[in-house]
Each structure stands twice: as structure tokens, then as C-alpha cells.
Coordinates of N, CA and C in Angstrom, one line a residue:
M1 N 127.6 94.6 0.5 CA 128.9 94.1 0.9 C 130.2 95.1 0.8
Q2 N 130.2 95.9 0.0 CA 131.0 96.9 -0.1 C 131.7 97.6 1.2
L3 N 130.4 97.6 2.6 CA 130.7 98.0 3.9 C 131.7 96.5 4.8
V4 N 131.0 95.5 4.5 CA 131.9 94.3 5.1 C 133.3 94.2 4.5
F5 N 133.5 94.7 2.6 CA 135.0 95.1 3.1 C 135.4 95.8 3.5
I6 N 135.2 97.0 3.6 CA 135.2 98.3 4.5 C 135.6 98.3 5.9
A7 N 134.7 97.4 6.5 CA 135.0 96.8 7.7 C 135.9 96.1 7.8
L8 N 136.2 94.8 7.2 CA 137.5 94.2 7.7 C 138.9 94.5 7.3
I9 N 139.3 95.3 5.9 CA 140.0 95.8 6.2 C 140.4 96.6 7.5
F10 N 139.3 97.6 7.7 CA 139.5 98.3 9.1 C 139.8 97.4 10.3
L11 N 139.1 96.5 10.1 CA 139.7 95.5 11.4 C 141.2 95.1 11.2
I12 N 141.7 94.8 10.0 CA 143.2 93.8 9.9 C 143.7 95.2 10.8
D13 N 143.5 96.2 10.0 CA 144.1 97.4 10.3 C 144.4 97.5 11.9
Q14 N 143.5 98.1 12.6 CA 142.8 97.8 13.7 C 143.7 96.8 14.4
L15 N 143.5 95.8 14.0 CA 144.1 94.1 14.8 C 145.6 94.6 14.8
T16 N 146.4 94.8 14.1 CA 147.8 95.2 14.0 C 148.2 95.8 14.2
K17 N 147.8 97.4 14.4 CA 148.2 98.7 15.3 C 148.2 98.1 16.6
I18 N 147.1 97.4 17.0 CA 146.7 96.7 18.4 C 148.1 95.9 19.0
L19 N 148.6 95.0 18.0 CA 149.6 93.6 18.4 C 150.6 94.5 17.9
A20 N 151.2 95.4 17.2 CA 152.3 96.5 17.0 C 152.3 97.2 18.8
K21 N 151.7 98.1 19.2 CA 151.7 98.3 20.0 C 152.3 97.8 21.5
T22 N 151.2 96.4 21.4 CA 151.4 95.8 22.5 C 153.2 94.8 22.4
K23 N 153.5 94.3 21.0 CA 154.9 93.7 20.8 C 155.8 95.3 20.8
L24 N 155.7 95.9 20.6 CA 156.6 97.0 19.4 C 157.0 97.8 20.2
L25 N 156.3 98.8 21.7 CA 156.2 99.6 22.2 C 157.5 100.5 22.9
Y26 N 157.8 98.7 23.6 CA 158.9 98.9 24.6 C 159.7 98.3 24.0
S27 N 160.4 98.1 22.7 CA 160.9 97.2 22.4 C 162.7 97.9 21.3
N28 N 163.3 97.6 20.7 CA 163.6 98.1 19.8 C 163.4 97.8 18.5
G29 N 161.8 97.0 18.3 CA 162.0 96.6 16.9 C 162.1 95.3 16.7
V30 N 161.8 94.8 15.5 CA 161.8 93.7 15.2 C 162.2 93.4 13.9
N31 N 163.7 93.3 13.9 CA 164.4 93.2 12.3 C 163.9 91.6 12.1
I32 N 163.1 92.4 10.6 CA 163.0 91.3 9.4 C 163.7 90.5 8.6
I33 N 164.2 91.6 7.8 CA 165.1 91.1 6.8 C 166.4 92.0 6.8
N34 N 168.0 91.9 7.4 CA 168.7 92.3 7.8 C 169.0 93.8 6.7
G35 N 169.0 95.3 7.4 CA 169.3 96.5 6.5 C 168.2 96.5 5.3
V36 N 166.9 95.7 5.8 CA 165.9 96.0 4.7 C 164.7 96.5 5.2
F37 N 164.1 95.6 6.0 CA 163.1 95.5 6.3 C 162.9 95.3 8.4
E38 N 161.8 95.8 9.0 CA 161.6 95.6 10.3 C 159.9 96.5 10.8
F39 N 159.9 95.7 11.8 CA 158.9 96.0 12.5 C 159.3 97.4 13.8
V40 N 158.3 98.5 13.8 CA 158.9 99.2 15.1 C 157.9 99.9 15.0
Y41 N 157.6 100.6 16.6 CA 156.8 101.3 16.7 C 156.8 102.7 16.8
V42 N 156.0 103.3 16.0 CA 156.2 104.8 16.0 C 154.7 105.3 16.0
E43 N 154.5 106.8 16.4 CA 152.8 107.6 16.9 C 153.7 108.8 16.0
N44 N 152.3 108.7 15.3 CA 152.3 109.7 13.9 C 151.8 110.9 14.4
R45 N 151.8 111.9 14.7 CA 151.0 113.0 15.6 C 150.9 114.1 13.9
G46 N 151.0 113.5 12.8 CA 151.0 114.2 11.2 C 150.0 113.7 10.2
A47 N 150.3 114.1 9.3 CA 149.8 113.2 8.0 C 150.4 112.3 7.5
A48 N 151.0 112.1 6.2 CA 152.0 110.9 5.6 C 152.9 111.7 5.3
F49 N 154.4 110.8 5.9 CA 155.8 111.7 6.0 C 155.3 112.5 7.2
G50 N 154.5 112.7 8.3 CA 154.8 113.3 9.3 C 154.0 115.2 8.8
I51 N 154.1 115.4 8.0 CA 153.6 116.2 7.9 C 152.1 116.8 8.5
L52 N 152.3 118.1 8.2 CA 150.8 118.7 9.3 C 151.2 118.4 10.5
K53 N 151.9 118.6 10.9 CA 152.1 117.3 12.4 C 151.5 118.5 14.1
N54 N 150.8 117.6 14.1 CA 150.0 118.7 15.4 C 148.6 119.1 14.9
K55 N 148.4 118.8 13.4 CA 147.2 119.6 12.9 C 146.4 118.8 13.1
K56 N 145.5 118.1 14.6 CA 144.6 116.9 14.6 C 143.2 117.4 13.8
F57 N 142.9 118.3 14.0 CA 141.5 118.8 13.9 C 140.9 119.3 12.7
F58 N 142.5 120.0 12.0 CA 142.4 120.0 10.7 C 142.3 119.0 9.5
L59 N 143.3 117.3 10.2 CA 143.3 116.3 9.7 C 141.9 115.3 9.8
V60 N 141.2 115.4 11.2 CA 140.3 114.8 11.1 C 138.8 115.5 10.2
G61 N 138.6 117.3 10.5 CA 138.0 117.5 9.3 C 138.0 116.8 7.7
V62 N 139.8 117.4 7.3 CA 139.5 117.0 5.7 C 139.2 115.6 5.6
T63 N 139.6 114.4 6.3 CA 139.6 113.4 6.1 C 138.3 112.8 6.0
T64 N 137.6 113.1 7.1 CA 135.9 113.2 7.3 C 135.2 113.5 5.7
F65 N 135.5 114.6 5.4 CA 134.6 115.4 4.4 C 134.9 114.6 2.8
V66 N 136.4 114.0 2.9 CA 136.8 113.2 2.3 C 136.3 111.7 1.9
I67 N 136.3 111.5 3.7 CA 135.5 109.8 3.3 C 133.5 109.9 3.0
G68 N 132.7 111.0 3.4 CA 131.9 110.9 3.3 C 131.7 111.3 2.5
G69 N 132.5 112.1 1.2 CA 132.3 112.5 -0.6 C 132.4 111.2 -1.3
M70 N 133.4 110.2 -0.7 CA 133.7 109.1 -1.8 C 132.9 108.1 -1.0
L71 N 132.2 107.7 0.4 CA 131.0 107.2 0.9 C 130.0 107.4 -0.4
Y72 N 129.5 108.5 -0.3 CA 128.1 109.1 -0.8 C 128.3 109.0 -2.7
Y73 N 129.3 108.9 -2.9 CA 129.6 108.3 -4.9 C 129.9 106.6 -4.4
L74 N 130.3 106.1 -3.5 CA 130.2 104.2 -4.3 C 128.7 104.0 -3.9
F75 N 128.3 104.7 -2.7 CA 126.5 104.2 -3.0 C 125.4 104.6 -3.5
T76 N 125.7 105.9 -4.3 CA 124.9 106.2 -5.3 C 125.1 106.3 -6.4
N77 N 126.3 105.3 -7.2 CA 126.9 104.9 -8.2 C 126.6 103.6 -8.2
K78 N 125.4 103.2 -9.0 CA 125.3 101.8 -8.7 C 126.1 100.9 -10.4
E79 N 126.3 102.2 -11.2 CA 126.9 101.7 -12.4 C 128.9 101.6 -12.2
L80 N 128.8 101.5 -11.6 CA 130.5 101.8 -11.0 C 131.0 100.4 -11.4
N81 N 132.3 100.0 -12.2 CA 132.7 98.5 -12.1 C 133.4 98.5 -11.2
K82 N 134.0 97.2 -10.8 CA 134.5 96.7 -10.2 C 136.1 97.6 -9.6
W83 N 136.4 97.7 -10.3 CA 137.3 98.4 -10.1 C 137.5 99.5 -9.4
Y84 N 136.8 100.5 -10.5 CA 136.4 102.0 -9.2 C 135.6 101.5 -8.3
R85 N 135.1 100.5 -8.3 CA 134.3 99.9 -6.8 C 135.7 99.4 -5.7
A86 N 136.0 98.8 -6.2 CA 137.3 98.3 -5.5 C 138.0 99.3 -5.2
S87 N 138.7 100.6 -5.7 CA 139.9 101.3 -5.5 C 139.0 101.9 -4.2
L88 N 138.0 102.5 -4.4 CA 137.1 103.6 -3.0 C 137.4 102.7 -2.1
I89 N 136.6 101.9 -2.2 CA 136.9 100.7 -1.4 C 138.2 100.9 -0.5
L90 N 139.1 100.2 -1.3 CA 140.4 100.3 -0.2 C 141.0 101.9 0.3
I91 N 140.5 102.7 -0.2 CA 141.0 104.4 -0.1 C 140.0 104.6 1.3
V92 N 139.0 104.7 0.9 CA 138.1 104.8 2.8 C 138.4 103.6 3.8
A93 N 138.5 102.9 3.5 CA 139.2 102.3 4.4 C 140.0 102.1 4.9
G94 N 141.4 102.8 4.4 CA 142.3 103.0 5.1 C 142.3 104.2 5.8
A95 N 141.2 105.2 5.4 CA 141.4 106.5 5.6 C 140.3 106.5 7.3
I96 N 140.1 105.7 7.2 CA 138.2 105.1 8.2 C 140.1 104.8 9.3
G97 N 140.2 104.1 8.8 CA 141.5 102.7 9.6 C 142.2 104.4 10.9
N98 N 143.1 105.4 9.3 CA 144.2 106.2 10.3 C 142.9 107.4 10.9
L99 N 141.6 107.4 10.7 CA 140.9 108.5 11.1 C 140.9 108.0 12.0
Y100 N 140.1 106.9 13.0 CA 139.9 106.4 13.7 C 141.1 106.5 15.3
D101 N 142.3 106.2 14.2 CA 143.2 106.3 15.1 C 144.0 108.0 16.0
R102 N 143.3 109.0 14.7 CA 143.6 110.1 15.3 C 142.7 111.0 16.3
V103 N 141.6 110.4 15.7 CA 140.4 110.8 17.1 C 140.4 110.1 18.5
F104 N 140.7 108.9 18.3 CA 140.8 107.7 19.8 C 142.0 107.8 20.2
R105 N 142.9 107.8 19.4 CA 144.3 107.6 20.3 C 145.0 109.5 20.0
G106 N 144.5 109.7 19.1 CA 145.5 111.5 19.1 C 146.3 111.1 18.5
Y107 N 146.6 110.1 17.7 CA 148.2 110.0 16.6 C 147.6 108.5 15.9
V108 N 148.6 108.7 15.0 CA 148.5 107.4 14.3 C 149.3 105.9 14.6
I109 N 148.9 105.4 14.6 CA 150.1 104.4 14.7 C 150.7 103.2 13.4
D110 N 152.3 103.8 13.5 CA 152.6 103.0 12.1 C 153.9 102.5 13.0
F111 N 154.0 101.2 12.0 CA 155.1 99.9 12.4 C 156.0 99.4 11.1
I112 N 155.5 99.4 10.1 CA 155.9 99.2 9.1 C 157.9 99.5 8.8
H113 N 158.5 99.1 8.7 CA 160.1 100.1 8.5 C 160.2 99.5 7.5
V114 N 160.4 100.0 5.6 CA 161.2 99.4 4.7 C 162.1 100.3 4.7
Y115 N 163.7 100.0 4.4 CA 164.9 101.3 4.2 C 166.1 100.3 3.6
Y116 N 166.6 100.9 3.7 CA 167.8 100.2 2.4 C 169.5 100.5 3.3
K117 N 169.3 100.1 4.6 CA 171.3 100.2 4.9 C 170.8 101.9 5.5
T118 N 171.6 102.6 4.7 CA 171.5 104.3 5.3 C 171.6 105.0 3.6
F119 N 171.1 103.6 2.8 CA 170.7 104.3 1.5 C 169.3 104.9 1.2
F120 N 168.7 104.6 1.3 CA 167.4 104.4 1.6 C 166.0 104.4 2.6
D121 N 165.1 105.2 3.4 CA 164.9 105.3 4.6 C 163.7 105.7 4.4
F122 N 162.4 104.7 3.9 CA 161.2 105.4 3.4 C 160.3 105.5 4.6
P123 N 159.4 106.5 5.3 CA 158.8 106.6 6.1 C 158.2 105.3 6.7
V124 N 158.0 105.3 7.8 CA 157.3 104.3 9.0 C 155.8 104.6 8.6
F125 N 155.0 103.0 7.7 CA 153.7 103.1 7.7 C 153.0 102.3 8.3
N126 N 151.8 102.0 8.3 CA 150.4 100.6 8.3 C 149.8 100.4 7.5
I127 N 149.0 99.1 7.9 CA 148.0 98.8 6.8 C 146.7 99.5 6.3
A128 N 146.6 100.9 7.1 CA 145.5 101.7 6.7 C 146.2 102.3 5.3
D129 N 147.6 103.1 5.8 CA 148.5 103.5 4.5 C 149.0 103.0 3.4
I130 N 148.6 101.3 3.5 CA 148.8 100.5 2.4 C 147.6 100.2 1.6
S131 N 146.3 100.3 2.1 CA 145.2 100.5 1.8 C 144.5 101.7 0.5
V132 N 145.2 102.2 1.3 CA 144.7 104.0 0.6 C 145.9 103.9 -0.6
V133 N 146.8 103.6 0.0 CA 148.2 103.9 -1.6 C 147.7 102.8 -2.9
I134 N 147.2 101.4 -2.0 CA 146.8 100.6 -3.4 C 145.5 100.9 -4.2
G135 N 144.6 101.4 -3.2 CA 143.0 102.3 -3.5 C 143.8 102.9 -5.1
T136 N 144.7 104.0 -4.8 CA 144.7 105.5 -5.6 C 145.4 104.8 -6.9
F137 N 146.6 103.6 -6.3 CA 147.3 103.4 -7.7 C 146.0 102.8 -8.2
L138 N 145.0 101.7 -7.4 CA 143.9 101.1 -8.8 C 143.0 102.0 -9.4
L139 N 142.8 103.0 -8.4 CA 141.7 103.7 -9.1 C 142.8 105.0 -10.1
A140 N 143.7 105.4 -10.2 CA 144.3 105.5 -11.3 C 144.2 105.6 -12.9
L141 N 145.0 104.0 -12.7 CA 144.5 103.0 -13.7 C 143.7 102.5 -14.5
T142 N 142.9 102.8 -13.0 CA 141.2 102.0 -13.7 C 140.8 103.9 -14.7
M143 N 141.0 105.3 -14.0 CA 140.7 105.6 -14.5 C 141.3 106.2 -16.1
L144 N 142.5 105.7 -16.2 CA 143.5 105.5 -17.4 C 143.3 104.6 -18.7
F145 N 142.4 103.7 -18.1 CA 142.4 102.5 -19.2 C 141.3 101.9 -19.0
T146 N 140.1 102.8 -18.4 CA 138.3 102.2 -18.9 C 137.9 103.4 -19.4
K147 N 136.7 103.3 -19.9 CA 136.0 104.2 -21.1 C 135.2 105.0 -20.1
E148 N 134.7 104.3 -19.1 CA 134.2 105.2 -17.7 C 134.8 106.4 -17.0

């Protein structure tokens, strides 16, 4: 069942990236909430916030190693509670989504832009990023508030 959830999140991520590329590549973006939220096409050739730009082989190697370790931990520890399991599934699925982009496209497609006029401008992100962030937050909470 874990692989089904990983595959589902991966597919949603990839479908939204394909849709973003198809609809946004040659546009100025789609404004959803004026001055706050828009969809815009960005090719990210680095990691989070664009760091390690053009370090594809390093990013692919580290990501592959981390995914492998997390999958091993996920499938060999049958006693994990549902919160640990869910957090690892979210992190792995998001990591696989962005890894796929790096390997087969040479860049990660980002398209969700949250900002507040000129005061606040968060880097553009995607569904895989959301999955990793939620999974990491859930993992931190689980580690803090459970006995495992």
C-alpha cells in the first residue's frame, strides 16, 4: 500500500508539471489572487531556493542515496507507527518527483508562486516540494510527540 501512495503522489506531481509546462511555458503566468498567488512556469536547475545550481550529478547522487535509505527504513521497520510511515511516504514521493525531473528533463519544473506584492516573494515551488515539506514537518512533529 505504501508504494501505491508514493506512486499516486508522484503521478499527481508529474501531471501538474506537464500541465504547467503545456499551459504556462509561453505565457506570463496565470494570476489566481492578485498580488498574492499565481501559477508561473520556472525551470529550476538547482535544489531548494535555487541553491547548488547546475550541480545535477551531485543532486541526483545525494537524492538517490537518501531515497534509498528512506525506502529501506520504511520497508524493513514493520513496527513504524502511521505518522512515521506517512511522513516518510510524503518525503520519498516528493523526492522521487523532483529526481525524475532532474534525470529526464535536466531541471525541475516549478509553477506555484506565493508572494505579497513587493513585500514578500517566496521561491516558486511544485507539488513534490509541498510533499517533502509536509512530510518533513510531520516527521519532526512525530519525533517530538511520540515515544518511538
